[in-house]
Short mmCIF file of C-alpha atoms in Angstrom, two decimals:
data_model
loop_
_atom_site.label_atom_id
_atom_site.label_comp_id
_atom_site.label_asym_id
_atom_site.label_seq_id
_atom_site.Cartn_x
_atom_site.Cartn_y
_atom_site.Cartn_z
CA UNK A 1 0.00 0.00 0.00
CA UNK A 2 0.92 3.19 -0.85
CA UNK A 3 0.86 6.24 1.48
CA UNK A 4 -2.03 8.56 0.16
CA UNK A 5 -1.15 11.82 -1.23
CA UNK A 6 -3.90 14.59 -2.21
CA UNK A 7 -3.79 16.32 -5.40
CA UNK A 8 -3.67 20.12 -5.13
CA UNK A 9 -6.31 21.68 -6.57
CA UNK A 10 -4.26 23.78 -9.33
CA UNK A 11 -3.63 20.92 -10.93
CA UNK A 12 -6.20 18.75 -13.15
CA UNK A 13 -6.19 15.49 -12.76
CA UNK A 14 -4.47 14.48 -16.21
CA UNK A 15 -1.76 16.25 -15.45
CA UNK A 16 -1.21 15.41 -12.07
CA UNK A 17 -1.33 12.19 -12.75
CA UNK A 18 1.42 12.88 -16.05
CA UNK A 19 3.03 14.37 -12.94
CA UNK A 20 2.93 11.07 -10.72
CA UNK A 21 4.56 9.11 -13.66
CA UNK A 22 7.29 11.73 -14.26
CA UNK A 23 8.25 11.74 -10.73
CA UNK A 24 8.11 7.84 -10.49
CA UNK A 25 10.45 7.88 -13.19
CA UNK A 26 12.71 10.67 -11.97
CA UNK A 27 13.25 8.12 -8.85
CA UNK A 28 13.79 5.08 -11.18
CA UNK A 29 16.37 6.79 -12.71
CA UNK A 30 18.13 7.96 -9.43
CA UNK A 31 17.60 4.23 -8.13
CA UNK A 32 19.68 2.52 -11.20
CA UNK A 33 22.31 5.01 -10.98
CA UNK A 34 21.35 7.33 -13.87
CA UNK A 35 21.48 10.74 -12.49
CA UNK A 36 23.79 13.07 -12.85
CA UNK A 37 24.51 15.60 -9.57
CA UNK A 38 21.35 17.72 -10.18
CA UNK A 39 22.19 17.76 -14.44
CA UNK A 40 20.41 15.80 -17.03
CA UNK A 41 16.64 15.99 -17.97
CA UNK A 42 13.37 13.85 -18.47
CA UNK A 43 10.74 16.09 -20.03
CA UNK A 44 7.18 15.26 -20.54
CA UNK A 45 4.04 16.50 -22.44
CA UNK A 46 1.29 17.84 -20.05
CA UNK A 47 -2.24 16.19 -21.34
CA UNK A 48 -4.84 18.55 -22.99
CA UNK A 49 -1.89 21.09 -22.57
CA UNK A 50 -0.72 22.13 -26.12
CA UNK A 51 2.97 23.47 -26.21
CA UNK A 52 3.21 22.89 -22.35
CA UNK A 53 5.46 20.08 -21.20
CA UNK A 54 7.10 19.30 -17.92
CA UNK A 55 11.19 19.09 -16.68
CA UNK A 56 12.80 18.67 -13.54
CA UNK A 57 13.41 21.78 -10.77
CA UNK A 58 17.18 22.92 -11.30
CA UNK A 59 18.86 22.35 -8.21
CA UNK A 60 17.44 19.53 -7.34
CA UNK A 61 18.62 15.65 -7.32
CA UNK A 62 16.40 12.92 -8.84
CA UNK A 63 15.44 11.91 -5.32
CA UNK A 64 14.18 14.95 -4.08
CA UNK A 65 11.77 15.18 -7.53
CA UNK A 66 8.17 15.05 -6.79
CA UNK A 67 4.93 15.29 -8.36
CA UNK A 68 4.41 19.11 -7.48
CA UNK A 69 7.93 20.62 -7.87
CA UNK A 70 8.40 19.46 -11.77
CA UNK A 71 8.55 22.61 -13.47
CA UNK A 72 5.77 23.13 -16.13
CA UNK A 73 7.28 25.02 -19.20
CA UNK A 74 6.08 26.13 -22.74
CA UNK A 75 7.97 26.13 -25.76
CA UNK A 76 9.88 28.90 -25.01
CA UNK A 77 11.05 27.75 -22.20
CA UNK A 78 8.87 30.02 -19.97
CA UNK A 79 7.52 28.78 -16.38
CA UNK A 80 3.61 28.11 -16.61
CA UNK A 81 2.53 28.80 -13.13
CA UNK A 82 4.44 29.14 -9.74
CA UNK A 83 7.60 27.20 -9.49
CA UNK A 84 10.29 27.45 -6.64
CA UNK A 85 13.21 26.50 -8.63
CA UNK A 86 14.26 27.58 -12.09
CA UNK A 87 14.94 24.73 -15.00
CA UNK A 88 17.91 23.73 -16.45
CA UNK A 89 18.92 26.12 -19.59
CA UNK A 90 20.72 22.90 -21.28
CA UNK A 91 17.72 20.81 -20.82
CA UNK A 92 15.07 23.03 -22.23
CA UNK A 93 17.58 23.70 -25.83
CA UNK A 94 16.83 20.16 -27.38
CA UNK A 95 13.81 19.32 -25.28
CA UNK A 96 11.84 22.29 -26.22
CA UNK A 97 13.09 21.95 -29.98
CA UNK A 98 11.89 18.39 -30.12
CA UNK A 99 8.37 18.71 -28.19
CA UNK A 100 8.03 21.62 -30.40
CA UNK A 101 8.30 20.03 -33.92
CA UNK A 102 7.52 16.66 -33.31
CA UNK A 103 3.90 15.94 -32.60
CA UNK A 104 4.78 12.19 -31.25
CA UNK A 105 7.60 13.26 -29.17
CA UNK A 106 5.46 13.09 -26.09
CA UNK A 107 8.84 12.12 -23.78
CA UNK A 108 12.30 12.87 -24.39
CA UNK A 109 14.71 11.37 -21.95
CA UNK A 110 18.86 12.37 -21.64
CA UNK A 111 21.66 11.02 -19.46
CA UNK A 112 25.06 10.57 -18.58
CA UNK A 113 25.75 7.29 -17.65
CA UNK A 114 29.18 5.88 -18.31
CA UNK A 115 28.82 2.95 -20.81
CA UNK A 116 26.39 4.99 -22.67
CA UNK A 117 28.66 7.97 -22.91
CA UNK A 118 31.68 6.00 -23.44
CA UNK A 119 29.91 4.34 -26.77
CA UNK A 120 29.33 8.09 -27.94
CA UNK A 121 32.81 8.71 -27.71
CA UNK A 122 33.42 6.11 -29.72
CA UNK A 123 34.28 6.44 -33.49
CA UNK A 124 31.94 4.13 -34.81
CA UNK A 125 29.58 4.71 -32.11
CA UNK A 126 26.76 1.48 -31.26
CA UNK A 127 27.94 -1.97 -32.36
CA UNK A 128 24.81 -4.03 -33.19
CA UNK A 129 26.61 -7.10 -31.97
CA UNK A 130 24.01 -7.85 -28.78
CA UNK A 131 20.58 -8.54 -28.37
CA UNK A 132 19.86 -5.19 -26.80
CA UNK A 133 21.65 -3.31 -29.62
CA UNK A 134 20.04 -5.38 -31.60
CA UNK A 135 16.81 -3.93 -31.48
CA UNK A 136 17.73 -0.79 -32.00
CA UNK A 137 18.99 -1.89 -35.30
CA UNK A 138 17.68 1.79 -38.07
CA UNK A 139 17.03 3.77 -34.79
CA UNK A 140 19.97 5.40 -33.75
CA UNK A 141 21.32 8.60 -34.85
CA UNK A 142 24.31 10.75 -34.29
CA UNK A 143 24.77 14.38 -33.71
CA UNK A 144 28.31 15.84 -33.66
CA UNK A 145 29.58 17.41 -30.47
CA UNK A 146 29.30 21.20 -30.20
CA UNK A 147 29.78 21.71 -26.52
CA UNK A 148 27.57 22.46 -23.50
CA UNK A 149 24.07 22.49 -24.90
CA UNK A 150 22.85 26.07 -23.70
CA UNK A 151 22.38 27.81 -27.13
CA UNK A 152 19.37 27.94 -28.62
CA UNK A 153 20.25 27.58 -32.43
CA UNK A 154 22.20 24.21 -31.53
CA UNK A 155 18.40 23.14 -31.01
CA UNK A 156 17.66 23.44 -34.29
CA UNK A 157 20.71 21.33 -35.42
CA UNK A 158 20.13 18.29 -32.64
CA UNK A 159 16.54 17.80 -34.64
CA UNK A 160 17.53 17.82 -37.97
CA UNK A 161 20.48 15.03 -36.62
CA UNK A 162 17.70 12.87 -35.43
CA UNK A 163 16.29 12.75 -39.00
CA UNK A 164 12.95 11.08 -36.80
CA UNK A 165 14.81 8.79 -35.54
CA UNK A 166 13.82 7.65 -31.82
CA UNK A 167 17.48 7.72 -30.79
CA UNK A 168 20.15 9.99 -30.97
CA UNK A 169 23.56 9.60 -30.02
CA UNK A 170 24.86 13.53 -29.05
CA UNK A 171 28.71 12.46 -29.96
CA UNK A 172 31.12 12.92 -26.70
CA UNK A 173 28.31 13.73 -24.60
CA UNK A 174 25.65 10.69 -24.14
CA UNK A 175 22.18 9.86 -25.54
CA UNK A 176 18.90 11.15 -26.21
CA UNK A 177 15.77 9.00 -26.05
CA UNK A 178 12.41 9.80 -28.18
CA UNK A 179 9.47 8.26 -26.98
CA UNK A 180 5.68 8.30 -27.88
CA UNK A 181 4.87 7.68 -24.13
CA UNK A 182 6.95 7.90 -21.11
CA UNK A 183 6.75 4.28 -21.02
CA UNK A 184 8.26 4.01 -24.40
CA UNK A 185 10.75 6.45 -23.90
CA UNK A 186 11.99 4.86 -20.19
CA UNK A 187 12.16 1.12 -22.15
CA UNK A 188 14.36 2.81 -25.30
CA UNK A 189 16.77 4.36 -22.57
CA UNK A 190 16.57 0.96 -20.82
CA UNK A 191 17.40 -0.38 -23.96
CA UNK A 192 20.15 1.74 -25.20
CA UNK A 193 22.11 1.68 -21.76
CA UNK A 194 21.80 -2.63 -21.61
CA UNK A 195 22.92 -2.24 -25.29
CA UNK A 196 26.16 0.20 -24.19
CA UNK A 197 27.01 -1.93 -20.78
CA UNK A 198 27.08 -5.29 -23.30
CA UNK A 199 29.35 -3.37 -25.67
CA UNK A 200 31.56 -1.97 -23.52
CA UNK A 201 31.89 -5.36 -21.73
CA UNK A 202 32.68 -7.34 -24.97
CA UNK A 203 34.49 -4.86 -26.72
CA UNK A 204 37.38 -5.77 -23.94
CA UNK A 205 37.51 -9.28 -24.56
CA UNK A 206 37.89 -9.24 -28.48
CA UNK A 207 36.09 -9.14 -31.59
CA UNK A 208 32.78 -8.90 -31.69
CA UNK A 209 30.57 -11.62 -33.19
CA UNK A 210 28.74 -9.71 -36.25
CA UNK A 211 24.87 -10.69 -36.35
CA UNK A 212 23.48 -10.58 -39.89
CA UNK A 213 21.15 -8.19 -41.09
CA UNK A 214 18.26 -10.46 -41.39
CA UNK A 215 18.22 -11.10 -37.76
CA UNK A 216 18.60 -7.39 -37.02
CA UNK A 217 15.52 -6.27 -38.80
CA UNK A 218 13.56 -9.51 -37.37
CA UNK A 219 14.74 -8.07 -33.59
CA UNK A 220 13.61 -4.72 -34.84
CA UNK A 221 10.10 -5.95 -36.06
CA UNK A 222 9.75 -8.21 -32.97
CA UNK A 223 10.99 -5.50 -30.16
CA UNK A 224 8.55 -4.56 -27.58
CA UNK A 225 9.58 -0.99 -28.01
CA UNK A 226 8.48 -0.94 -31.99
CA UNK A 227 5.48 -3.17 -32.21
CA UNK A 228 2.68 -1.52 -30.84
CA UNK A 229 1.04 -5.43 -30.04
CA UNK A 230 3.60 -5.47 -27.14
CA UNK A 231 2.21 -2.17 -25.61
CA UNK A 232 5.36 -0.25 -25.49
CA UNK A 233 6.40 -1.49 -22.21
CA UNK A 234 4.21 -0.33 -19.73
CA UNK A 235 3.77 -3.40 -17.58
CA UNK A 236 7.86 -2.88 -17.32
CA UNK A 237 7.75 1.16 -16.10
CA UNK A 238 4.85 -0.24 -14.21
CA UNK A 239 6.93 -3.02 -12.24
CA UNK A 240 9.52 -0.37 -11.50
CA UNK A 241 6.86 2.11 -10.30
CA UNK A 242 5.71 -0.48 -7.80
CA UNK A 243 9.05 -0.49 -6.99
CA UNK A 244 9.92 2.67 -6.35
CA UNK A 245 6.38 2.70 -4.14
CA UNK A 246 7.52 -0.07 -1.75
CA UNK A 247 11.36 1.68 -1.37
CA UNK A 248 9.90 5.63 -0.96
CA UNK A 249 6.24 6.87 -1.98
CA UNK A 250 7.32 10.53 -1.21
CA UNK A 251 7.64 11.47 -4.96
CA UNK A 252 3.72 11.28 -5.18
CA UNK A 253 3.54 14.74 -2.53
#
């Protein structure tokens, strides 16, 4: 059981409960290890809320992220509403660029974890020699390294590099994730870090076994993440929520 939290009445209840979710997942995220200090970003469309989307308080760590301090943002990267902290410039200058021009990107997810940034420094970037890389087989993009991402025009640039793709690799810096749900965007991410941690791994112990193309575009067709039969993998961000419930409920406040 969880603890029971009340919803405060200047939110609706779509996007309080889009609020829940994001919160669960910013405590996920901090409970495998894939924050960042009080950097990186998980942004969110707010339902029945065109051009509004929400993005973690600046300042804060993953575990301190609740329901009612995400910040709610528009497109310009101005707060909707009251909000105690500020948000991250670097976060808002692809998010809002993506959320803005692509009507599916309802969840864009970035971080910094060390097997996936050490595959973007790589030269030939994401080896499709696993079965987690596998299925990302035509998804993956790459965007060259221009430095800290706080200009707006660089925006611009990191969505014409994703081409539409759901993933982009931001060269020397770590991935982006491009998901239709939150649920699909948190099983990508999953996805793309298993995929890294397997390369890295067997990249030290020799050559890689090469997996023919056939098989690739059968793990693409079959992947829970790309065939909508499978439901995108919200029984998995569900199993984790429950998790996160029976370790610390607070993020619902």
């Amino acid at each position: 059981m969880t603890e029971a939290f009340i919803r405060p009445q200047r939110f609706t209840d779509s996007e309080w409960q889009a609020r829940i979710q994001l919160a669960a997942c910013y405590r996920i995220f901090a409970h495998l290890g894939w924050s960042e200090l009080i950097y990186n970003h998980i942004s969110l469309r707010v339902p029945d809320e065109d051009g509004h989307f929400l993005i973690n308080p600046f300042g804060l760590h993953y575990s301190e992220v609740t329901a009612s301090n995400l910040v709610k943002v528009d497109i310009q990267g101005n707060i909707v509403g009251h909000s105690d902290w500020p948000i991250n410039p670097a976060g808002f200058t692809f998010h809002g660029a993506i959320h803005a021009t692509m009507p599916n990107a309802h969840c864009v997810m970035h971080i910094h974890s060390t097997p996936t940034m050490a595959v973007c420094c790589l030269k030939d970037g994401l080896s499709y020699t696993n079965f987690y890389a596998a299925q990302l087989w035509g998804q993956v993009a790459y965007h060259d390294f221009e430095g800290i991402t706080v200009h707006a025009e660089e925006g611009a640039r990191i969505l014409a590099s994703s081409a539409g793709k759901p993933v982009l690799f931001l060269r020397n810096h770590g991935p982006v994730v491009i998901g239709t749900s939150l649920a699909h965007a948190f099983n990508l991410i999953w996805l793309v870090q298993r995929a890294c941690e397997v390369q890295v791994a067997s990249q030290a112990l020799g050559a890689l076994q090469p997996i023919t193309e056939k098989a690739l575009e059968a793990c693409v067709r079959d992947s829970l993440n790309f065939n909508p039969n499978f439901g995108a993998g919200e029984d998995s961000f569900a199993a984790m929520q429950r998790l996160i419930d029976r370790i610390d409920p607070s993020y619902r406040a």
